[in-house]
Amino acid sequence: MHDTEKSDSGIVAEKPTNKAGLLAAEWAEPRPGTKGNAEQQRMHRTQGRARMTQSLDRVRTAARLRKKDRFTALFHHINVDTLRAAFFALRRKAAPGVDGMTWEDYEEDLEPRLADLHKRVQRGAYRPQPSRRTYIPKADGKQRPLAIAALEDKIVQGANRHRAQRHLRRRLLWLFLRFRPGRGPHDALDALCTAIETRNVNWIIDADIQNFFGAVSQPWLVRFLEHRIGDKRIIRLIQKWLKAGVFSKTAS
């Protein structure tokens, strides 16, 4: 049984993970013609960013001092500030999900929408919508299925993802380059070239797991998350997304 303690950040830990950092995504300026007071929006974002930075700094300090802790009080960090940051980190022209909501439409009444979303998340009334299924062509002529989440689901997922990255980033090896902030294919090629030049390499294996995201065991995925995340509310939120499913529009 691990000893637990509560820090100034409100985190009850058994043994932490990560070095937290600032959000990678920049906050965008409001587009011209946006309804509402643009100056007030900028003030909200500036104040929110300052509060969020202070919160992340406290989490980073706790994670650095207790590197093996499980964080058991993370849910309260999903607040209006982190939701706002996640919204402005979204691609403006991304395709809408099943809700049909675009980034521009949501921005028109942003603060009331975020406040309502935050209340629903905190009291457990938030329900993810199914993702919209679409397909993109692959180089071999086949099609790759994509799931496009509803806009509010993207916002809540983004707020949760940024928080989790602060804890888990130091647990990931440097060579895990896919889907990492600030990493990409060129970083992978650089790492490969360095390995070939500096080590005795005899084999290079290219492997892919067929339909990984469709075949991965959800119970095992949750069990792995529970190694570092002890907040049951965060786990339940992730389970809601896993169970939301996809909506495929059939041709009539």
Protein backbone atom coordinates (compact mmCIF):
# COMPACT_ATOMS: atom_id res chain seq x y z
CA MET A 1 0.00 0.00 0.00
CA HIS A 2 1.44 3.36 -1.04
CA ASP A 3 1.45 6.47 1.13
CA THR A 4 -0.61 9.31 -0.32
CA GLU A 5 -0.21 13.05 0.05
CA LYS A 6 -1.92 16.14 -1.28
CA SER A 7 0.09 18.98 -2.79
CA ASP A 8 -0.81 22.66 -3.28
CA SER A 9 -2.00 21.73 -6.76
CA GLY A 10 -4.76 19.58 -5.29
CA ILE A 11 -3.12 16.39 -6.49
CA VAL A 12 -3.34 13.34 -4.29
CA ALA A 13 -0.54 11.09 -5.43
CA GLU A 14 0.63 7.60 -4.72
CA LYS A 15 3.65 7.96 -7.02
CA PRO A 16 3.83 10.57 -9.98
CA THR A 17 4.86 10.35 -13.54
CA ASN A 18 5.77 13.33 -15.55
CA LYS A 19 7.36 16.61 -16.18
CA ALA A 20 4.59 19.01 -17.10
CA GLY A 21 5.09 21.79 -19.56
CA LEU A 22 3.18 24.51 -21.33
CA LEU A 23 0.59 23.64 -23.91
CA ALA A 24 2.20 23.12 -27.29
CA ALA A 25 -0.64 24.81 -29.16
CA GLU A 26 -0.63 28.57 -29.39
CA TRP A 27 -3.76 30.54 -28.59
CA ALA A 28 -5.16 32.07 -31.74
CA GLU A 29 -6.49 35.61 -32.06
CA PRO A 30 -10.22 35.91 -32.75
CA ARG A 31 -11.09 36.09 -36.44
CA PRO A 32 -12.32 39.44 -37.83
CA GLY A 33 -16.05 39.88 -37.52
CA THR A 34 -16.49 37.52 -34.58
CA LYS A 35 -19.55 38.44 -32.53
CA GLY A 36 -19.01 39.74 -29.01
CA ASN A 37 -16.32 41.80 -27.41
CA ALA A 38 -12.96 40.80 -28.86
CA GLU A 39 -11.05 42.63 -26.14
CA GLN A 40 -12.96 40.74 -23.46
CA GLN A 41 -12.19 37.44 -25.21
CA ARG A 42 -8.48 38.29 -25.26
CA MET A 43 -8.62 39.17 -21.56
CA HIS A 44 -10.33 35.84 -20.77
CA ARG A 45 -7.68 33.94 -22.72
CA THR A 46 -4.77 35.83 -21.15
CA GLN A 47 -6.04 35.35 -17.60
CA GLY A 48 -6.94 31.73 -18.29
CA ARG A 49 -3.53 31.02 -19.75
CA ALA A 50 -1.82 32.47 -16.67
CA ARG A 51 -3.93 30.34 -14.31
CA MET A 52 -3.38 27.23 -16.38
CA THR A 53 0.38 27.82 -16.54
CA GLN A 54 0.54 28.11 -12.74
CA SER A 55 -1.46 24.90 -12.37
CA LEU A 56 0.78 23.04 -14.82
CA ASP A 57 3.88 24.29 -13.00
CA ARG A 58 2.59 22.85 -9.73
CA VAL A 59 1.82 19.54 -11.38
CA ARG A 60 5.26 19.50 -13.02
CA THR A 61 6.96 20.09 -9.66
CA ALA A 62 4.96 17.33 -7.98
CA ALA A 63 5.69 14.92 -10.84
CA ARG A 64 9.42 15.69 -10.75
CA LEU A 65 9.68 15.12 -7.00
CA ARG A 66 7.56 11.92 -6.95
CA LYS A 67 8.38 10.18 -10.20
CA LYS A 68 6.43 6.97 -9.59
CA ASP A 69 3.21 8.41 -8.18
CA ARG A 70 -0.27 7.68 -9.51
CA PHE A 71 -2.29 10.89 -9.75
CA THR A 72 -5.67 10.51 -8.11
CA ALA A 73 -7.04 14.07 -8.26
CA LEU A 74 -6.81 15.23 -11.87
CA PHE A 75 -10.43 15.76 -12.85
CA HIS A 76 -10.68 19.27 -11.41
CA HIS A 77 -7.96 20.38 -13.86
CA ILE A 78 -10.51 20.04 -16.67
CA ASN A 79 -11.87 23.55 -16.21
CA VAL A 80 -13.01 26.42 -18.44
CA ASP A 81 -9.39 27.54 -18.97
CA THR A 82 -8.19 24.16 -20.22
CA LEU A 83 -11.32 23.73 -22.35
CA ARG A 84 -10.74 27.15 -23.91
CA ALA A 85 -7.11 26.31 -24.64
CA ALA A 86 -8.16 23.03 -26.24
CA PHE A 87 -10.72 24.86 -28.40
CA PHE A 88 -8.16 27.34 -29.75
CA ALA A 89 -5.75 24.47 -30.44
CA LEU A 90 -8.24 22.90 -32.88
CA ARG A 91 -7.91 23.27 -36.64
CA ARG A 92 -10.31 26.02 -37.76
CA LYS A 93 -11.26 24.35 -41.04
CA ALA A 94 -11.53 20.77 -39.80
CA ALA A 95 -14.51 18.75 -41.02
CA PRO A 96 -17.43 18.67 -38.56
CA GLY A 97 -18.58 15.52 -36.77
CA VAL A 98 -22.11 14.15 -36.49
CA ASP A 99 -23.22 17.35 -34.71
CA GLY A 100 -22.43 19.46 -37.80
CA MET A 101 -20.85 22.10 -35.54
CA THR A 102 -17.94 24.06 -37.03
CA TRP A 103 -15.19 25.92 -35.18
CA GLU A 104 -16.52 29.30 -36.34
CA ASP A 105 -20.08 28.51 -35.22
CA TYR A 106 -18.94 27.46 -31.75
CA GLU A 107 -16.74 30.54 -31.36
CA GLU A 108 -19.70 32.91 -31.80
CA ASP A 109 -20.96 32.10 -28.28
CA LEU A 110 -17.75 30.64 -26.96
CA GLU A 111 -17.78 31.59 -23.27
CA PRO A 112 -21.39 30.51 -22.52
CA ARG A 113 -20.80 27.27 -24.46
CA LEU A 114 -17.60 26.50 -22.56
CA ALA A 115 -19.24 27.27 -19.22
CA ASP A 116 -22.12 24.92 -20.03
CA LEU A 117 -19.74 22.20 -21.27
CA HIS A 118 -17.65 22.48 -18.11
CA LYS A 119 -20.75 22.08 -15.90
CA ARG A 120 -21.85 18.98 -17.82
CA VAL A 121 -18.40 17.41 -17.58
CA GLN A 122 -18.10 18.09 -13.84
CA ARG A 123 -21.52 16.73 -12.88
CA GLY A 124 -21.22 13.67 -15.15
CA ALA A 125 -23.91 14.80 -17.61
CA TYR A 126 -21.49 15.08 -20.55
CA ARG A 127 -22.17 12.34 -23.12
CA PRO A 128 -19.83 11.87 -26.09
CA GLN A 129 -21.45 11.54 -29.51
CA PRO A 130 -20.50 8.82 -31.99
CA SER A 131 -17.69 9.80 -34.33
CA ARG A 132 -18.52 10.31 -37.99
CA ARG A 133 -16.92 7.67 -40.22
CA THR A 134 -15.21 8.85 -43.38
CA TYR A 135 -12.60 7.35 -45.66
CA ILE A 136 -9.44 8.68 -47.31
CA PRO A 137 -7.60 6.99 -50.20
CA LYS A 138 -4.32 5.18 -49.52
CA ALA A 139 -1.34 4.92 -51.86
CA ASP A 140 -2.12 1.26 -52.60
CA GLY A 141 -5.63 2.11 -53.83
CA LYS A 142 -7.37 1.03 -50.63
CA GLN A 143 -9.20 3.34 -48.26
CA ARG A 144 -8.25 4.26 -44.70
CA PRO A 145 -11.18 4.76 -42.31
CA LEU A 146 -11.16 7.89 -40.17
CA ALA A 147 -13.41 8.78 -37.24
CA ILE A 148 -14.25 12.49 -36.92
CA ALA A 149 -15.37 13.42 -33.41
CA ALA A 150 -18.02 16.04 -32.65
CA LEU A 151 -16.56 19.45 -31.82
CA GLU A 152 -17.32 19.40 -28.08
CA ASP A 153 -15.84 15.92 -27.86
CA LYS A 154 -12.66 17.24 -29.48
CA ILE A 155 -12.53 20.03 -26.91
CA VAL A 156 -12.89 17.76 -23.87
CA GLN A 157 -10.50 15.20 -25.36
CA GLY A 158 -7.97 17.97 -26.05
CA ALA A 159 -8.15 19.27 -22.47
CA ASN A 160 -7.69 15.77 -21.10
CA ARG A 161 -4.90 14.92 -23.58
CA HIS A 162 -2.83 18.00 -22.74
CA ARG A 163 -3.11 17.21 -19.05
CA ALA A 164 -2.14 13.56 -19.56
CA GLN A 165 0.83 14.51 -21.74
CA ARG A 166 2.24 16.59 -18.89
CA HIS A 167 2.32 13.46 -16.72
CA LEU A 168 3.28 10.81 -19.25
CA ARG A 169 5.80 12.59 -21.45
CA ARG A 170 8.81 11.74 -19.30
CA ARG A 171 7.74 8.10 -19.22
CA LEU A 172 7.99 7.80 -23.03
CA LEU A 173 11.25 6.84 -24.68
CA TRP A 174 12.78 9.47 -26.96
CA LEU A 175 12.42 7.15 -29.96
CA PHE A 176 8.62 7.05 -29.70
CA LEU A 177 8.17 9.65 -32.41
CA ARG A 178 4.68 9.06 -33.78
CA PHE A 179 1.86 11.30 -32.51
CA ARG A 180 4.22 13.20 -30.19
CA PRO A 181 4.10 17.02 -29.99
CA GLY A 182 6.91 18.55 -32.03
CA ARG A 183 7.90 15.18 -33.55
CA GLY A 184 7.35 13.85 -37.04
CA PRO A 185 8.61 11.65 -39.91
CA HIS A 186 11.83 13.64 -40.35
CA ASP A 187 12.73 13.06 -36.69
CA ALA A 188 12.23 9.34 -37.26
CA LEU A 189 14.50 9.42 -40.34
CA ASP A 190 17.18 11.31 -38.40
CA ALA A 191 17.03 8.75 -35.59
CA LEU A 192 17.27 5.89 -38.11
CA CYS A 193 20.27 7.44 -39.90
CA THR A 194 22.05 8.03 -36.59
CA ALA A 195 21.47 4.42 -35.53
CA ILE A 196 22.78 3.06 -38.83
CA GLU A 197 25.90 5.25 -38.70
CA THR A 198 26.77 4.69 -35.02
CA ARG A 199 25.68 1.10 -34.33
CA ASN A 200 26.22 -2.33 -35.81
CA VAL A 201 22.88 -2.65 -37.63
CA ASN A 202 22.19 -5.87 -39.54
CA TRP A 203 18.42 -5.75 -39.95
CA ILE A 204 15.77 -3.07 -40.50
CA ILE A 205 12.22 -4.33 -39.99
CA ASP A 206 9.14 -2.47 -41.22
CA ALA A 207 6.03 -3.73 -39.43
CA ASP A 208 2.45 -2.56 -39.11
CA ILE A 209 -0.36 -3.87 -36.90
CA GLN A 210 -3.45 -4.34 -39.03
CA ASN A 211 -6.45 -2.38 -37.75
CA PHE A 212 -4.70 -1.67 -34.43
CA PHE A 213 -7.17 0.93 -33.14
CA GLY A 214 -10.11 -1.26 -34.11
CA ALA A 215 -8.64 -4.41 -32.58
CA VAL A 216 -6.91 -3.15 -29.42
CA SER A 217 -8.35 -4.54 -26.20
CA GLN A 218 -10.18 -1.72 -24.44
CA PRO A 219 -10.06 -3.38 -20.98
CA TRP A 220 -6.29 -3.80 -21.25
CA LEU A 221 -5.91 -0.24 -22.52
CA VAL A 222 -7.74 1.03 -19.43
CA ARG A 223 -5.62 -1.18 -17.17
CA PHE A 224 -2.43 0.32 -18.60
CA LEU A 225 -3.79 3.84 -18.06
CA GLU A 226 -4.60 2.99 -14.46
CA HIS A 227 -0.89 2.37 -13.80
CA ARG A 228 -0.39 6.15 -13.88
CA ILE A 229 -3.90 7.63 -13.57
CA GLY A 230 -5.63 6.90 -10.27
CA ASP A 231 -8.49 9.39 -10.75
CA LYS A 232 -11.55 7.22 -11.44
CA ARG A 233 -13.42 10.14 -12.99
CA ILE A 234 -10.76 10.53 -15.67
CA ILE A 235 -10.86 6.78 -16.34
CA ARG A 236 -14.66 6.87 -16.65
CA LEU A 237 -14.39 9.79 -19.08
CA ILE A 238 -11.97 7.82 -21.28
CA GLN A 239 -14.25 4.80 -21.14
CA LYS A 240 -17.14 6.95 -22.39
CA TRP A 241 -15.10 7.89 -25.47
CA LEU A 242 -14.13 4.27 -26.08
CA LYS A 243 -17.79 3.22 -25.99
CA ALA A 244 -19.19 6.12 -28.06
CA GLY A 245 -18.67 4.22 -31.32
CA VAL A 246 -18.84 5.53 -34.88
CA PHE A 247 -21.68 6.57 -37.18
CA SER A 248 -21.43 5.46 -40.79
CA LYS A 249 -23.91 6.96 -43.23
CA THR A 250 -25.06 4.29 -45.63
CA ALA A 251 -25.91 5.11 -49.20
CA SER A 252 -29.64 5.10 -49.99
